Coordinates of C-alpha atoms in Angstrom, one line a residue:
Chain A
M11 CA 24.3 -45.4 -13.5
R12 CA 20.7 -44.1 -12.8
T13 CA 19.4 -40.8 -14.0
L14 CA 16.5 -38.8 -12.3
D15 CA 15.1 -36.0 -14.3
V16 CA 13.3 -33.4 -12.1
R17 CA 13.5 -30.4 -14.6
G18 CA 10.5 -28.1 -14.3
E19 CA 9.6 -29.1 -10.8
I20 CA 8.7 -26.5 -8.3
C21 CA 10.5 -26.2 -5.0
P22 CA 11.1 -28.3 -3.0
Y23 CA 10.2 -31.4 -5.2
P24 CA 13.7 -31.6 -6.8
M25 CA 15.3 -32.4 -3.5
M26 CA 12.3 -34.5 -2.1
K27 CA 12.3 -36.7 -5.2
T28 CA 16.0 -37.2 -5.1
V29 CA 15.9 -38.2 -1.3
E30 CA 13.1 -40.5 -2.0
V31 CA 15.0 -42.4 -4.8
L32 CA 18.0 -42.8 -2.5
R33 CA 15.9 -43.9 0.4
Q34 CA 14.0 -46.6 -1.7
T35 CA 17.2 -47.9 -3.5
P36 CA 20.5 -46.7 -1.6
L37 CA 23.5 -46.5 -4.0
E38 CA 25.7 -49.5 -4.1
E39 CA 29.5 -49.0 -3.8
A40 CA 30.8 -47.0 -7.0
A41 CA 27.2 -46.6 -8.2
V42 CA 26.1 -43.1 -9.4
L43 CA 22.8 -41.4 -9.4
E44 CA 22.6 -38.5 -11.7
V45 CA 20.1 -35.8 -11.1
L46 CA 19.1 -33.4 -13.8
T47 CA 17.5 -30.2 -12.4
D48 CA 16.9 -26.6 -13.5
H49 CA 16.1 -25.4 -10.0
P50 CA 19.2 -23.4 -8.6
P51 CA 18.1 -23.9 -4.9
A52 CA 18.5 -27.6 -5.3
L53 CA 22.2 -27.1 -6.0
E54 CA 22.4 -26.2 -2.2
S55 CA 19.8 -28.4 -0.7
I56 CA 20.4 -31.7 -2.4
P57 CA 24.2 -31.8 -1.4
L58 CA 23.3 -30.7 2.1
Y59 CA 20.7 -33.2 2.6
V60 CA 22.4 -36.3 0.9
S61 CA 25.5 -35.6 3.0
T62 CA 23.6 -36.7 6.1
M63 CA 22.7 -39.9 4.3
G64 CA 26.5 -40.7 3.6
Y65 CA 26.6 -39.5 0.0
R66 CA 28.6 -36.7 -1.7
C67 CA 27.9 -34.7 -4.9
T68 CA 29.7 -33.1 -7.8
I69 CA 27.8 -30.5 -9.9
D70 CA 28.1 -29.8 -13.6
D71 CA 26.7 -26.7 -15.2
V72 CA 25.3 -28.1 -18.5
G73 CA 24.2 -24.6 -19.7
G74 CA 20.7 -23.1 -20.2
G75 CA 19.8 -23.0 -16.5
T76 CA 20.3 -26.7 -16.0
W77 CA 22.7 -28.7 -13.9
R78 CA 23.7 -32.2 -13.5
I79 CA 24.2 -33.4 -10.0
R80 CA 26.3 -36.6 -9.7
I81 CA 25.6 -38.4 -6.4
T82 CA 28.1 -41.0 -5.2
R83 CA 28.7 -42.9 -1.9
A84 CA 31.1 -40.8 0.3
G85 CA 34.6 -42.2 0.3
C86 CA 34.3 -43.7 -3.3
Chain B
M24 CA 31.4 -24.1 -4.4
N25 CA 29.5 -25.1 -7.4
G26 CA 31.3 -25.9 -10.6
R27 CA 30.1 -23.6 -13.3
R28 CA 31.5 -22.7 -16.6
E29 CA 33.1 -19.4 -16.5
P30 CA 31.9 -17.2 -19.3
P31 CA 34.6 -15.1 -21.1
V32 CA 34.9 -11.7 -19.5
V33 CA 34.1 -9.8 -22.7
S34 CA 30.7 -11.6 -23.3
L35 CA 30.0 -11.2 -19.7
A36 CA 30.6 -7.6 -19.5
A37 CA 28.6 -7.0 -22.7
G38 CA 25.7 -9.0 -21.4
A39 CA 25.8 -7.2 -18.0
I40 CA 25.9 -3.8 -19.8
A41 CA 23.1 -4.8 -22.2
A42 CA 20.8 -6.2 -19.6
L43 CA 21.2 -3.5 -17.0
G44 CA 21.0 -0.9 -19.7
A45 CA 17.7 -2.2 -21.1
T46 CA 16.4 -2.6 -17.5
L47 CA 17.3 1.0 -16.7
V48 CA 15.9 2.5 -19.9
A49 CA 12.6 0.6 -19.5
G50 CA 12.4 1.9 -15.9
V51 CA 13.0 5.6 -17.0
L52 CA 10.4 5.2 -19.7
W53 CA 8.0 3.8 -17.3
A54 CA 8.7 6.6 -14.7
H55 CA 7.6 9.0 -17.4
A56 CA 4.3 7.2 -17.7
A57 CA 3.5 8.6 -14.2
P58 CA 4.4 12.3 -14.4
G59 CA 4.6 14.4 -11.2
D60 CA 5.8 11.4 -9.0
P61 CA 9.5 11.3 -9.0
R62 CA 9.4 8.2 -6.7
T63 CA 8.4 6.0 -9.5
G64 CA 11.8 6.0 -10.9
V65 CA 13.5 5.7 -7.4
F66 CA 11.3 2.8 -6.6
W67 CA 11.9 1.1 -9.8
A68 CA 15.6 1.2 -9.0
F69 CA 14.9 -0.3 -5.7
G70 CA 12.7 -3.1 -7.1
V71 CA 15.4 -3.9 -9.6
A72 CA 18.1 -4.1 -6.7
L73 CA 15.9 -6.2 -4.4
G74 CA 15.0 -8.6 -7.4
F75 CA 18.6 -9.0 -8.2
V76 CA 19.7 -9.7 -4.7
L77 CA 16.9 -12.2 -4.2
Q78 CA 17.9 -14.0 -7.4
R79 CA 21.6 -14.0 -6.8
S80 CA 21.3 -15.3 -3.3
R81 CA 18.4 -17.6 -4.0
F82 CA 16.7 -16.1 -1.1
C83 CA 13.6 -17.5 -0.2
F84 CA 11.4 -16.7 2.8
A85 CA 9.3 -19.8 2.2
S86 CA 12.0 -22.3 2.1
A87 CA 13.6 -20.6 5.2
F88 CA 10.7 -21.5 7.3
R89 CA 9.8 -24.8 5.5
D90 CA 13.4 -26.3 5.4
L91 CA 13.6 -26.1 9.2
F92 CA 10.7 -28.6 9.2
L93 CA 11.5 -30.5 6.0
F94 CA 15.2 -31.4 6.9
G95 CA 16.3 -29.3 9.6
S96 CA 18.2 -26.8 7.6
G97 CA 18.4 -23.2 8.7
R98 CA 20.8 -21.9 6.1
I99 CA 18.5 -19.2 4.7
M100 CA 16.8 -18.6 8.1
R101 CA 20.2 -17.6 9.5
G102 CA 20.6 -15.1 6.5
I103 CA 17.1 -13.7 7.3
L104 CA 18.1 -13.2 11.0
A105 CA 21.3 -11.4 10.0
G106 CA 19.2 -9.1 7.7
L107 CA 16.8 -8.4 10.4
A108 CA 19.6 -7.4 12.8
V109 CA 20.9 -5.0 10.2
A110 CA 17.4 -3.5 9.4
S111 CA 16.5 -3.3 13.1
A112 CA 19.3 -0.9 13.9
G113 CA 18.7 1.2 10.9
F114 CA 14.9 1.3 11.4
A115 CA 15.4 2.3 15.1
L116 CA 17.7 5.3 14.1
L117 CA 15.2 6.4 11.4
M118 CA 12.3 6.1 13.7
W119 CA 14.1 8.0 16.5
R120 CA 14.8 10.9 14.1
M121 CA 11.1 11.2 13.3
V122 CA 9.7 10.5 16.8
P123 CA 12.3 11.5 19.4
D124 CA 10.2 10.3 22.4
P125 CA 8.3 7.2 21.5
T126 CA 6.6 7.0 25.0
L127 CA 4.2 9.8 24.2
G128 CA 1.8 7.5 22.4
M129 CA 2.6 8.3 18.8
V130 CA 4.0 5.5 16.6
A131 CA 6.7 6.4 14.1
P132 CA 5.1 7.2 10.6
E133 CA 5.2 4.3 8.2
A134 CA 6.4 1.8 10.8
H135 CA 4.8 -1.6 10.3
A136 CA 3.1 -1.8 13.6
V137 CA -0.5 -3.2 13.2
P138 CA -3.2 -4.4 15.5
L139 CA -2.2 -7.6 17.2
G140 CA -4.9 -10.3 17.4
L141 CA -6.4 -13.5 16.3
H142 CA -6.7 -12.3 12.7
L143 CA -2.8 -12.0 12.6
V144 CA -2.3 -15.5 13.9
L145 CA -4.9 -17.0 11.5
G146 CA -3.4 -14.9 8.5
G147 CA 0.0 -16.2 9.4
I148 CA -0.9 -19.8 9.5
L149 CA -2.8 -19.6 6.3
F150 CA 0.1 -17.7 4.6
G151 CA 2.6 -20.3 5.9
V152 CA 0.6 -23.3 4.5
G153 CA 0.1 -21.4 1.2
M154 CA 3.8 -20.5 0.7
V155 CA 4.9 -24.0 1.2
L156 CA 2.2 -25.4 -1.1
A157 CA 3.1 -22.9 -3.9
G158 CA 6.8 -23.4 -3.4
G159 CA 7.5 -19.7 -2.7
C160 CA 6.0 -16.7 -0.8
V161 CA 4.8 -13.6 -2.6
S162 CA 8.2 -11.9 -3.1
G163 CA 9.5 -15.4 -4.1
S164 CA 6.9 -15.9 -6.7
L165 CA 7.6 -12.4 -8.2
Y166 CA 11.3 -13.1 -8.4
R167 CA 10.8 -16.6 -9.9
I168 CA 8.5 -15.2 -12.4
G169 CA 11.6 -13.2 -13.6
E170 CA 13.6 -16.4 -13.7
G171 CA 11.0 -18.2 -15.9
Y172 CA 8.9 -20.2 -13.5
V173 CA 5.6 -20.6 -15.1
A174 CA 4.0 -22.2 -11.7
S175 CA 5.0 -18.9 -10.0
A176 CA 2.9 -16.8 -12.4
V177 CA 0.0 -19.2 -11.6
A178 CA 0.7 -18.7 -7.9
L179 CA 0.6 -14.9 -8.4
M180 CA -2.9 -15.2 -9.9
G181 CA -3.9 -17.1 -6.9
I182 CA -2.4 -14.4 -4.6
L183 CA -4.4 -11.7 -6.4
A184 CA -7.6 -13.8 -6.1
G185 CA -6.9 -14.3 -2.5
L186 CA -6.4 -10.7 -1.8
G187 CA -9.7 -9.9 -3.6
A188 CA -11.5 -12.6 -1.5
G189 CA -9.9 -11.0 1.6
A190 CA -11.2 -7.6 0.6
H191 CA -14.8 -9.0 0.5
T192 CA -14.5 -10.3 4.1
W193 CA -12.4 -7.5 5.4
N194 CA -15.2 -5.6 7.2
F195 CA -16.2 -8.8 9.0
W196 CA -12.7 -9.2 10.3
W197 CA -12.4 -5.6 11.1
R198 CA -15.3 -5.7 13.4
A199 CA -14.6 -9.1 14.8
S200 CA -10.9 -8.7 15.5
I201 CA -8.9 -6.0 14.0
A202 CA -10.6 -3.0 15.4
R203 CA -10.5 -4.4 18.9
S204 CA -6.9 -5.4 19.0
P205 CA -4.0 -3.4 20.3
V206 CA -1.0 -2.1 18.5
V207 CA 2.1 -3.2 20.6
W208 CA 5.1 -1.1 19.4
L209 CA 8.0 -2.0 21.7
P210 CA 9.5 1.6 22.0
A211 CA 6.3 2.9 23.4
A212 CA 7.0 1.0 26.5
G213 CA 10.7 0.8 26.7
G214 CA 12.1 3.4 24.5
Y215 CA 14.3 2.7 21.5
V216 CA 17.0 1.2 23.5
G217 CA 14.6 -1.2 25.2
G218 CA 12.9 -2.0 22.0
L219 CA 16.2 -2.8 20.2
A220 CA 17.4 -4.8 23.2
V221 CA 14.3 -6.9 23.2
T222 CA 14.5 -7.4 19.5
F223 CA 18.2 -8.4 19.4
A224 CA 17.6 -10.8 22.4
L225 CA 14.7 -12.4 20.4
L226 CA 16.9 -12.6 17.4
A227 CA 19.7 -14.3 19.4
V228 CA 17.2 -16.7 20.9
A229 CA 15.8 -17.5 17.3
Y230 CA 19.4 -18.0 16.1
V231 CA 20.1 -20.6 18.8
L232 CA 16.9 -22.5 18.1
V233 CA 17.8 -22.6 14.4
V234 CA 21.3 -24.0 15.2
W235 CA 19.7 -26.4 17.6
R236 CA 17.4 -27.7 14.8
E237 CA 20.3 -28.2 12.5
T238 CA 22.3 -29.9 15.2
R239 CA 19.4 -32.3 15.8
A240 CA 19.0 -33.0 12.1
G241 CA 22.7 -34.0 11.9
L242 CA 23.6 -31.5 9.3
P243 CA 27.3 -30.6 8.8
A244 CA 28.2 -27.3 10.6
A245 CA 29.7 -26.0 7.6
P246 CA 28.2 -26.6 4.1
S247 CA 30.1 -29.5 2.6
P248 CA 32.0 -28.1 -0.3
V249 CA 30.7 -29.3 -3.7
A250 CA 33.4 -30.3 -6.1
P251 CA 33.0 -29.2 -9.6
G252 CA 32.1 -32.2 -11.8
P253 CA 34.3 -33.6 -14.5
A254 CA 32.6 -31.6 -17.3
A255 CA 33.0 -28.3 -15.6
G256 CA 35.2 -25.8 -17.4
S257 CA 37.9 -23.8 -15.8
S258 CA 37.4 -23.2 -12.2
L259 CA 36.4 -19.8 -10.7
A260 CA 39.7 -19.1 -9.1
A261 CA 42.3 -17.0 -10.9
P262 CA 45.7 -18.8 -10.9
S263 CA 48.6 -17.0 -9.4
G264 CA 50.2 -14.8 -11.9
A265 CA 46.9 -14.1 -13.6
G266 CA 46.5 -10.7 -15.4
L267 CA 44.3 -7.9 -14.3
L268 CA 41.6 -8.9 -16.7
D269 CA 41.5 -12.3 -15.4
R270 CA 41.3 -11.2 -11.9
L271 CA 38.4 -8.8 -12.7
A272 CA 36.6 -11.6 -14.6
V273 CA 36.8 -13.7 -11.5
A274 CA 35.6 -11.0 -9.2
L275 CA 32.7 -10.2 -11.6
A276 CA 31.8 -13.9 -11.9
A277 CA 31.6 -14.1 -8.1
V278 CA 28.9 -11.5 -8.1
L279 CA 27.1 -12.3 -11.4
V280 CA 27.5 -15.9 -12.0
R281 CA 27.9 -17.8 -8.7
G282 CA 25.1 -17.9 -6.2
W283 CA 25.7 -15.7 -3.1
S284 CA 25.6 -16.9 0.4
P285 CA 22.3 -16.4 2.1
T286 CA 24.0 -14.2 4.7
A287 CA 25.2 -11.9 2.0
G288 CA 21.7 -11.9 0.6
G289 CA 20.1 -11.2 4.0
V290 CA 22.4 -8.3 4.8
A291 CA 21.9 -6.7 1.5
L292 CA 18.1 -7.0 1.8
G293 CA 18.2 -5.5 5.3
V294 CA 20.5 -2.5 4.0
L295 CA 18.0 -2.1 1.1
N296 CA 15.1 -2.0 3.4
V297 CA 16.6 0.5 5.6
W298 CA 17.3 2.7 2.6
L299 CA 13.7 2.3 1.3
Y300 CA 12.3 3.5 4.7
L301 CA 14.8 6.5 4.3
A302 CA 13.4 7.1 0.9
H303 CA 9.9 6.8 2.0
M304 CA 8.5 3.6 3.5
P305 CA 9.8 0.1 4.5
W306 CA 9.7 -2.7 1.9
G307 CA 6.2 -4.2 1.3
V308 CA 4.8 -6.0 -1.5
T309 CA 1.1 -7.0 -1.1
G310 CA -0.5 -3.7 -0.4
E311 CA 0.0 -2.7 -4.1
L312 CA -1.1 -6.1 -5.3
S313 CA -4.3 -5.7 -3.3
R314 CA -4.9 -2.3 -4.9
W315 CA -4.7 -3.9 -8.4
A316 CA -6.9 -7.0 -7.3
I317 CA -9.6 -4.6 -5.9
G318 CA -9.4 -2.2 -8.9
V319 CA -10.0 -5.2 -11.3
L320 CA -12.9 -6.5 -9.1
E321 CA -14.4 -3.1 -9.2
I322 CA -14.2 -2.8 -13.1
A323 CA -15.8 -6.2 -13.3
G324 CA -18.6 -4.7 -11.1
V325 CA -17.9 -7.0 -8.1
G326 CA -16.0 -4.7 -5.9
P327 CA -15.8 -5.1 -2.1
G328 CA -17.1 -1.7 -1.5
P329 CA -15.6 0.6 1.3
L330 CA -13.2 -1.2 3.5
Q331 CA -13.8 -0.1 7.2
G332 CA -10.6 1.2 8.8
A333 CA -8.3 -0.1 6.3
G334 CA -7.0 3.4 5.3
T335 CA -6.0 4.1 9.0
L336 CA -3.6 1.2 9.3
S337 CA 0.1 1.2 8.5
G338 CA 1.9 -1.8 7.0
C339 CA 0.5 -3.5 4.0
A340 CA -3.1 -3.3 4.8
L341 CA -5.5 -3.7 1.9
V342 CA -5.6 -0.6 -0.2
G343 CA -9.1 0.1 -1.5
T344 CA -8.5 3.7 -2.5
R345 CA -8.3 4.1 -6.3
G346 CA -5.4 6.0 -7.7
P347 CA -3.4 5.9 -10.9
W348 CA -2.8 2.3 -12.1
I349 CA 0.9 2.9 -12.2
S350 CA 2.3 4.1 -8.9
H351 CA 5.7 4.0 -7.3
A352 CA 4.6 0.9 -5.3
L353 CA 3.8 -0.9 -8.5
T354 CA 7.2 0.0 -10.0
L355 CA 8.9 -1.6 -6.9
D356 CA 6.9 -4.9 -7.5
V357 CA 7.5 -5.1 -11.2
G358 CA 11.1 -3.9 -10.7
M359 CA 11.6 -7.0 -8.6
V360 CA 10.7 -9.2 -11.5
A361 CA 12.8 -7.3 -13.9
G362 CA 15.8 -7.3 -11.4
A363 CA 15.6 -11.1 -11.1
F364 CA 15.2 -11.4 -14.8
A365 CA 18.4 -9.4 -15.2
G366 CA 20.3 -11.5 -12.6
A367 CA 19.1 -14.8 -14.0
L368 CA 20.0 -13.7 -17.5
L369 CA 23.6 -12.6 -16.5
A370 CA 24.1 -15.9 -14.6
G371 CA 22.9 -18.0 -17.5
E372 CA 20.1 -19.3 -15.3
F373 CA 17.0 -17.9 -17.2
R374 CA 14.9 -20.7 -18.4
I375 CA 11.2 -21.2 -19.0
R376 CA 10.3 -24.0 -16.4
R377 CA 7.0 -25.9 -16.8
P378 CA 6.1 -28.5 -14.2
A379 CA 5.6 -31.8 -15.9
E380 CA 2.5 -32.6 -13.7
R381 CA -0.8 -30.6 -14.0
R382 CA -1.4 -30.9 -10.3
R383 CA 1.5 -28.6 -9.6
Y384 CA -0.5 -25.8 -11.2
V385 CA -3.5 -26.6 -9.0
Q386 CA -1.1 -26.7 -6.1
A387 CA 0.4 -23.3 -7.0
L388 CA -2.9 -21.7 -7.4
A389 CA -4.3 -23.1 -4.1
G390 CA -1.2 -22.0 -2.4
G391 CA -1.5 -18.5 -3.9
L392 CA -5.1 -18.2 -2.6
L393 CA -4.1 -19.1 0.8
M394 CA -1.3 -16.6 0.8
G395 CA -3.5 -13.9 -0.6
Y396 CA -6.3 -14.3 1.9
G397 CA -3.7 -14.6 4.8
A398 CA -1.9 -11.6 3.8
S399 CA -5.3 -9.6 3.8
L400 CA -5.8 -10.8 7.5
A401 CA -2.3 -10.2 8.5
M402 CA -1.8 -6.9 6.7
G403 CA 1.2 -8.1 4.9
C404 CA 3.2 -11.0 3.8
T405 CA 6.7 -12.4 4.7
I406 CA 8.0 -9.0 3.7
G407 CA 5.5 -6.4 5.1
A408 CA 4.4 -8.3 8.1
F409 CA 7.7 -9.9 9.0
F410 CA 10.7 -8.6 7.3
S411 CA 9.7 -5.0 7.8
A412 CA 7.6 -5.6 10.9
I413 CA 10.3 -6.9 13.2
P414 CA 12.8 -4.1 12.5
S415 CA 9.8 -1.6 13.0
L416 CA 10.3 -2.9 16.6
A417 CA 6.7 -4.1 16.6
L418 CA 5.5 -7.1 18.4
N419 CA 3.1 -8.1 15.6
G420 CA 6.3 -9.1 13.4
W421 CA 7.2 -11.7 16.0
V422 CA 3.7 -13.1 16.3
F423 CA 3.2 -13.4 12.6
A424 CA 6.7 -15.2 12.4
A425 CA 5.6 -17.7 14.8
A426 CA 2.3 -18.3 12.9
L427 CA 4.2 -18.6 9.7
A428 CA 6.3 -21.3 11.3
L429 CA 3.3 -23.2 12.4
G430 CA 1.8 -22.8 8.9
A431 CA 4.9 -24.0 7.3
R432 CA 5.0 -27.1 9.6
V433 CA 1.5 -27.9 8.4
G434 CA 2.4 -27.2 4.9
V435 CA 5.3 -29.6 5.0
S436 CA 3.0 -32.4 6.0
V437 CA 0.7 -31.5 3.1
I438 CA 3.4 -31.5 0.4
R439 CA 4.7 -34.8 1.7
R440 CA 1.3 -36.3 1.0
I441 CA 1.2 -34.9 -2.6
A442 CA 4.7 -35.9 -3.7

């Protein structure tokens, strides 16, 4: 499992950096990329964008204005 | 929707009452600081409501334009179009009550119809680049300050500096372009029905263009539902057989905890804008900021001097006239910060956010400068020159929107280079 910490980043870098990581090294079957963000709009834009790349997301609210987005291959 | 932990109803209600109570008390105290103007309290309430709606729906004019080019998403832009439709109908009714026959040469008071020329296009392009660089427009920066974004405070400094710089070059632009440019107010030619028909037709065309962008980008027609992760607490749905308190808690959480859809946000902002016009004038942000920026420059002894013709313009033209530091327009701006703060606090989303890289601050400052200068040329920002100008049935709103889109497109290629 890989983790990407984009806390503190301004809009739209949380999404751009996530997409960049997935482009450079696409996720293998059953692999997970965890994105740690404190930017609420990223909770909408990241799932929307990565869905076009064949991924799906689950989101956990970890409190204090921070969320963990788990990205996996769709269908896994 | 997003998995969030549902706070217990008691602490949620207590928090809501405490935060809103404190906000209102602060507002009342503030309203007393400007005796003789009852509007300060009213505008404070409007500001709080606007900031709250912006925060809850994560509404962002900058991302609405930017995301169309960044990845073809029109999510927020569709919300803006809905808000514009609501506000256009409301504005038309209000203007019709004030000026029953618009073909006689008088523009409805306070309508955001301003001279249409090169200055407006240039202002829109500069503003569009700036808002993408800074990660938010002027209203976006105000509400994100309320959410705890340090970079947005830096952007606001840039905006104020840009407005000050704009004031220093105002007279040049006035002579070169603004004074020579016509005001194109649609009802003057086609009456209110004609003006509304053209506006709705353009909104429909814009909607189709946005959906076309989304189709081309291969985005899902409906946002893919996001499953709550394994660590999420109880879901936000009340099980059947739930008690009254549980159901109320779910309803409250839907408003206070979960993010709203952009359409809900856009419509709410459109309605608030109509009510603002009903109370006094359409929603605007930068006019008051310019008054402060110019006031500070004057105190420092480097004021721009008299601004030719600025006082004759509507919209959010630069305000060089001195008045009390605290005005109703200021309570609106500061209320937006407070409303967003209350919204973020209640949702458990408030957090001091500092970018890890120093260059982000430079980026925010530069973006702010471009926005401030652009707003001085365009006589408004994404609010005054766009979200209040299109419902005013003024052509300048559409021209500014097109320039914003062009600027946002340039901005996207700039931010891609400074990843």
